[in-house]
Amino acid sequence: MTDVLSRRAWLAGSTTWLAGTAAAPAIEPIVRAGRPRLRIALAAYGFRQFFRWSRGTPQRPADEARALTIDSFIDLAADLGCDGAELTSYYFDPAATEADLLRTRRHAFLRGIEISGSAVGNNFVRPRGPDLDAEVADVKAWIDQAALLGAPHVRVFAGP
């Protein structure tokens, strides 16, 4: 094969190509119609080791001095200057009533925190039967509860 490129020829060609691309003009930046809409929210799941509740059972926080409830998590998001908070179903007291959820929504509003969304976990890989039916019912119930909180979306973790 006589078409084999020598290292010297490849280096000369690539240097020429590199010089040409470096001298090429860049495109103009995109002009925005207003300010950027990027807003920062805090996800409860990122603080999972500090919550007093997890999946319906009490848990011992990793650091008792920094233990969290949903309300104190909302306070943390406000204190950090966040615009919103994503509230995960696991970390609510399992005895929370509709009134408790509305109180949490009001607390977030008063602290200037938008409930940016919610998340719920389950196990949809169970075989058909009562266990899977219970998982589906739990997610449907949380969708209704997230609506009470004013969450614009619910993220569903579909696996174990």
PDB file of C-alpha atoms in Angstrom:
ATOM      1  CA  MET A   1       0.000   0.000   0.000  1.00  0.00           C
ATOM      2  CA  THR A   2       1.534   3.252  -1.117  1.00  0.00           C
ATOM      3  CA  ASP A   3      -1.184   5.416   0.459  1.00  0.00           C
ATOM      4  CA  VAL A   4       0.219   5.001   3.965  1.00  0.00           C
ATOM      5  CA  LEU A   5       0.684   8.380   5.604  1.00  0.00           C
ATOM      6  CA  SER A   6       4.025   8.967   7.286  1.00  0.00           C
ATOM      7  CA  ARG A   7       4.149  10.498  10.749  1.00  0.00           C
ATOM      8  CA  ARG A   8       5.898  13.553   9.340  1.00  0.00           C
ATOM      9  CA  ALA A   9       3.207  14.083   6.684  1.00  0.00           C
ATOM     10  CA  TRP A  10       0.417  13.541   9.240  1.00  0.00           C
ATOM     11  CA  LEU A  11       1.997  16.026  11.652  1.00  0.00           C
ATOM     12  CA  ALA A  12       2.392  18.650   8.909  1.00  0.00           C
ATOM     13  CA  GLY A  13      -1.209  18.188   7.777  1.00  0.00           C
ATOM     14  CA  SER A  14      -2.692  18.252  11.265  1.00  0.00           C
ATOM     15  CA  THR A  15      -0.675  21.360  12.172  1.00  0.00           C
ATOM     16  CA  THR A  16      -2.030  23.139   9.099  1.00  0.00           C
ATOM     17  CA  TRP A  17      -5.579  22.036   9.953  1.00  0.00           C
ATOM     18  CA  LEU A  18      -5.202  23.161  13.569  1.00  0.00           C
ATOM     19  CA  ALA A  19      -3.872  26.581  12.540  1.00  0.00           C
ATOM     20  CA  GLY A  20      -6.760  26.992  10.106  1.00  0.00           C
ATOM     21  CA  THR A  21      -9.440  26.132  12.649  1.00  0.00           C
ATOM     22  CA  ALA A  22      -7.882  28.348  15.322  1.00  0.00           C
ATOM     23  CA  ALA A  23      -8.015  31.325  12.958  1.00  0.00           C
ATOM     24  CA  ALA A  24     -11.627  30.662  11.909  1.00  0.00           C
ATOM     25  CA  PRO A  25     -14.137  33.191  13.237  1.00  0.00           C
ATOM     26  CA  ALA A  26     -16.494  32.049  15.997  1.00  0.00           C
ATOM     27  CA  ILE A  27     -20.240  32.397  15.664  1.00  0.00           C
ATOM     28  CA  GLU A  28     -21.908  35.275  17.431  1.00  0.00           C
ATOM     29  CA  PRO A  29     -23.429  34.419  20.821  1.00  0.00           C
ATOM     30  CA  ILE A  30     -27.162  33.795  20.917  1.00  0.00           C
ATOM     31  CA  VAL A  31     -29.046  36.923  21.959  1.00  0.00           C
ATOM     32  CA  ARG A  32     -31.513  36.224  24.772  1.00  0.00           C
ATOM     33  CA  ALA A  33     -34.927  37.831  24.878  1.00  0.00           C
ATOM     34  CA  GLY A  34     -34.618  38.383  28.623  1.00  0.00           C
ATOM     35  CA  ARG A  35     -32.751  37.251  31.675  1.00  0.00           C
ATOM     36  CA  PRO A  36     -31.765  33.575  31.981  1.00  0.00           C
ATOM     37  CA  ARG A  37     -34.454  31.473  33.658  1.00  0.00           C
ATOM     38  CA  LEU A  38     -32.144  29.120  35.510  1.00  0.00           C
ATOM     39  CA  ARG A  39     -33.366  28.794  39.085  1.00  0.00           C
ATOM     40  CA  ILE A  40     -31.757  26.760  41.841  1.00  0.00           C
ATOM     41  CA  ALA A  41     -33.674  24.239  43.948  1.00  0.00           C
ATOM     42  CA  LEU A  42     -32.549  21.857  46.665  1.00  0.00           C
ATOM     43  CA  ALA A  43     -33.494  18.147  46.476  1.00  0.00           C
ATOM     44  CA  ALA A  44     -34.442  16.494  49.759  1.00  0.00           C
ATOM     45  CA  TYR A  45     -32.912  13.204  48.638  1.00  0.00           C
ATOM     46  CA  GLY A  46     -29.460  14.780  48.781  1.00  0.00           C
ATOM     47  CA  PHE A  47     -29.915  15.158  52.552  1.00  0.00           C
ATOM     48  CA  ARG A  48     -31.433  11.709  53.139  1.00  0.00           C
ATOM     49  CA  GLN A  49     -29.084  10.792  55.989  1.00  0.00           C
ATOM     50  CA  PHE A  50     -30.303  13.777  58.041  1.00  0.00           C
ATOM     51  CA  PHE A  51     -34.081  13.241  57.937  1.00  0.00           C
ATOM     52  CA  ARG A  52     -35.952  11.920  60.966  1.00  0.00           C
ATOM     53  CA  TRP A  53     -38.290   9.845  58.772  1.00  0.00           C
ATOM     54  CA  SER A  54     -37.506   7.574  55.863  1.00  0.00           C
ATOM     55  CA  ARG A  55     -40.088   5.473  54.057  1.00  0.00           C
ATOM     56  CA  GLY A  56     -42.550   5.552  56.910  1.00  0.00           C
ATOM     57  CA  THR A  57     -40.201   4.615  59.732  1.00  0.00           C
ATOM     58  CA  PRO A  58     -38.246   6.781  62.145  1.00  0.00           C
ATOM     59  CA  GLN A  59     -34.530   6.913  61.420  1.00  0.00           C
ATOM     60  CA  ARG A  60     -31.583   8.130  63.406  1.00  0.00           C
ATOM     61  CA  PRO A  61     -30.015  11.100  61.582  1.00  0.00           C
ATOM     62  CA  ALA A  62     -26.303  10.932  60.794  1.00  0.00           C
ATOM     63  CA  ASP A  63     -25.791  14.054  62.907  1.00  0.00           C
ATOM     64  CA  GLU A  64     -28.455  14.765  65.522  1.00  0.00           C
ATOM     65  CA  ALA A  65     -27.479  18.444  65.622  1.00  0.00           C
ATOM     66  CA  ARG A  66     -28.338  18.740  61.914  1.00  0.00           C
ATOM     67  CA  ALA A  67     -31.424  16.492  61.889  1.00  0.00           C
ATOM     68  CA  LEU A  68     -34.126  17.556  59.442  1.00  0.00           C
ATOM     69  CA  THR A  69     -37.874  17.548  59.132  1.00  0.00           C
ATOM     70  CA  ILE A  70     -39.590  18.668  55.941  1.00  0.00           C
ATOM     71  CA  ASP A  71     -40.125  22.137  57.421  1.00  0.00           C
ATOM     72  CA  SER A  72     -36.517  22.510  58.540  1.00  0.00           C
ATOM     73  CA  PHE A  73     -35.414  21.333  55.087  1.00  0.00           C
ATOM     74  CA  ILE A  74     -37.495  24.126  53.544  1.00  0.00           C
ATOM     75  CA  ASP A  75     -35.849  26.533  55.998  1.00  0.00           C
ATOM     76  CA  LEU A  76     -32.431  25.262  54.904  1.00  0.00           C
ATOM     77  CA  ALA A  77     -33.286  25.861  51.241  1.00  0.00           C
ATOM     78  CA  ALA A  78     -34.375  29.416  52.091  1.00  0.00           C
ATOM     79  CA  ASP A  79     -31.281  30.072  54.212  1.00  0.00           C
ATOM     80  CA  LEU A  80     -29.055  28.891  51.346  1.00  0.00           C
ATOM     81  CA  GLY A  81     -30.740  31.326  48.961  1.00  0.00           C
ATOM     82  CA  CYS A  82     -32.401  28.669  46.825  1.00  0.00           C
ATOM     83  CA  ASP A  83     -35.490  29.405  44.771  1.00  0.00           C
ATOM     84  CA  GLY A  84     -37.166  26.081  45.428  1.00  0.00           C
ATOM     85  CA  ALA A  85     -37.122  22.657  47.033  1.00  0.00           C
ATOM     86  CA  GLU A  86     -37.958  19.197  45.729  1.00  0.00           C
ATOM     87  CA  LEU A  87     -39.768  17.302  48.471  1.00  0.00           C
ATOM     88  CA  THR A  88     -39.412  13.516  48.482  1.00  0.00           C
ATOM     89  CA  SER A  89     -42.300  11.470  49.862  1.00  0.00           C
ATOM     90  CA  TYR A  90     -40.007   9.303  52.017  1.00  0.00           C
ATOM     91  CA  TYR A  91     -39.196  12.095  54.431  1.00  0.00           C
ATOM     92  CA  PHE A  92     -42.720  13.081  55.437  1.00  0.00           C
ATOM     93  CA  ASP A  93     -44.120  11.824  58.708  1.00  0.00           C
ATOM     94  CA  PRO A  94     -46.311   8.863  57.658  1.00  0.00           C
ATOM     95  CA  ALA A  95     -49.131  10.241  59.831  1.00  0.00           C
ATOM     96  CA  ALA A  96     -49.166  13.535  57.890  1.00  0.00           C
ATOM     97  CA  THR A  97     -52.698  14.675  57.145  1.00  0.00           C
ATOM     98  CA  GLU A  98     -54.080  16.856  54.391  1.00  0.00           C
ATOM     99  CA  ALA A  99     -53.912  19.777  56.844  1.00  0.00           C
ATOM    100  CA  ASP A 100     -50.222  19.006  57.517  1.00  0.00           C
ATOM    101  CA  LEU A 101     -49.450  19.062  53.790  1.00  0.00           C
ATOM    102  CA  LEU A 102     -51.254  22.376  53.358  1.00  0.00           C
ATOM    103  CA  ARG A 103     -49.345  23.771  56.353  1.00  0.00           C
ATOM    104  CA  THR A 104     -46.074  22.665  54.707  1.00  0.00           C
ATOM    105  CA  ARG A 105     -47.139  24.370  51.479  1.00  0.00           C
ATOM    106  CA  ARG A 106     -47.873  27.577  53.413  1.00  0.00           C
ATOM    107  CA  HIS A 107     -44.556  27.339  55.266  1.00  0.00           C
ATOM    108  CA  ALA A 108     -42.694  27.087  51.942  1.00  0.00           C
ATOM    109  CA  PHE A 109     -44.635  30.051  50.574  1.00  0.00           C
ATOM    110  CA  LEU A 110     -43.877  32.193  53.620  1.00  0.00           C
ATOM    111  CA  ARG A 111     -40.172  31.318  53.358  1.00  0.00           C
ATOM    112  CA  GLY A 112     -40.146  32.230  49.653  1.00  0.00           C
ATOM    113  CA  ILE A 113     -39.495  28.660  48.547  1.00  0.00           C
ATOM    114  CA  GLU A 114     -41.305  27.242  45.542  1.00  0.00           C
ATOM    115  CA  ILE A 115     -42.037  23.543  45.751  1.00  0.00           C
ATOM    116  CA  SER A 116     -40.308  22.767  42.481  1.00  0.00           C
ATOM    117  CA  GLY A 117     -41.473  19.175  42.353  1.00  0.00           C
ATOM    118  CA  SER A 118     -41.757  16.000  44.325  1.00  0.00           C
ATOM    119  CA  ALA A 119     -40.416  12.477  44.162  1.00  0.00           C
ATOM    120  CA  VAL A 120     -41.813   9.130  45.207  1.00  0.00           C
ATOM    121  CA  GLY A 121     -40.156   5.748  45.321  1.00  0.00           C
ATOM    122  CA  ASN A 122     -41.612   2.318  44.820  1.00  0.00           C
ATOM    123  CA  ASN A 123     -40.918  -1.061  43.336  1.00  0.00           C
ATOM    124  CA  PHE A 124     -42.761  -1.648  40.072  1.00  0.00           C
ATOM    125  CA  VAL A 125     -40.711  -4.750  39.256  1.00  0.00           C
ATOM    126  CA  ARG A 126     -42.786  -6.924  41.579  1.00  0.00           C
ATOM    127  CA  PRO A 127     -44.861  -9.690  40.001  1.00  0.00           C
ATOM    128  CA  ARG A 128     -48.555  -9.010  39.439  1.00  0.00           C
ATOM    129  CA  GLY A 129     -50.557  -9.338  42.598  1.00  0.00           C
ATOM    130  CA  PRO A 130     -51.323  -7.557  45.865  1.00  0.00           C
ATOM    131  CA  ASP A 131     -47.753  -6.313  46.445  1.00  0.00           C
ATOM    132  CA  LEU A 132     -47.608  -4.585  43.052  1.00  0.00           C
ATOM    133  CA  ASP A 133     -51.145  -3.262  43.536  1.00  0.00           C
ATOM    134  CA  ALA A 134     -50.046  -1.694  46.837  1.00  0.00           C
ATOM    135  CA  GLU A 135     -47.056  -0.038  45.121  1.00  0.00           C
ATOM    136  CA  VAL A 136     -49.322   1.457  42.442  1.00  0.00           C
ATOM    137  CA  ALA A 137     -51.797   2.649  45.094  1.00  0.00           C
ATOM    138  CA  ASP A 138     -48.981   4.323  47.059  1.00  0.00           C
ATOM    139  CA  VAL A 139     -47.814   6.257  43.995  1.00  0.00           C
ATOM    140  CA  LYS A 140     -51.366   7.318  43.128  1.00  0.00           C
ATOM    141  CA  ALA A 141     -51.885   8.512  46.708  1.00  0.00           C
ATOM    142  CA  TRP A 142     -48.630  10.495  46.612  1.00  0.00           C
ATOM    143  CA  ILE A 143     -49.643  12.156  43.337  1.00  0.00           C
ATOM    144  CA  ASP A 144     -52.729  13.487  45.137  1.00  0.00           C
ATOM    145  CA  GLN A 145     -50.617  14.594  48.103  1.00  0.00           C
ATOM    146  CA  ALA A 146     -48.085  16.299  45.816  1.00  0.00           C
ATOM    147  CA  ALA A 147     -50.972  18.191  44.206  1.00  0.00           C
ATOM    148  CA  LEU A 148     -51.947  19.477  47.669  1.00  0.00           C
ATOM    149  CA  LEU A 149     -48.359  20.658  48.135  1.00  0.00           C
ATOM    150  CA  GLY A 150     -48.539  22.488  44.790  1.00  0.00           C
ATOM    151  CA  ALA A 151     -45.784  20.412  43.194  1.00  0.00           C
ATOM    152  CA  PRO A 152     -45.855  20.896  39.403  1.00  0.00           C
ATOM    153  CA  HIS A 153     -44.526  17.383  38.769  1.00  0.00           C
ATOM    154  CA  VAL A 154     -43.840  14.085  40.506  1.00  0.00           C
ATOM    155  CA  ARG A 155     -40.699  12.116  39.724  1.00  0.00           C
ATOM    156  CA  VAL A 156     -41.289   8.369  40.114  1.00  0.00           C
ATOM    157  CA  PHE A 157     -38.406   6.028  40.948  1.00  0.00           C
ATOM    158  CA  ALA A 158     -39.688   2.877  39.269  1.00  0.00           C
ATOM    159  CA  GLY A 159     -37.299   0.309  40.707  1.00  0.00           C
ATOM    160  CA  PRO A 160     -36.282  -1.088  44.071  1.00  0.00           C
TER     161      PRO A 160
END
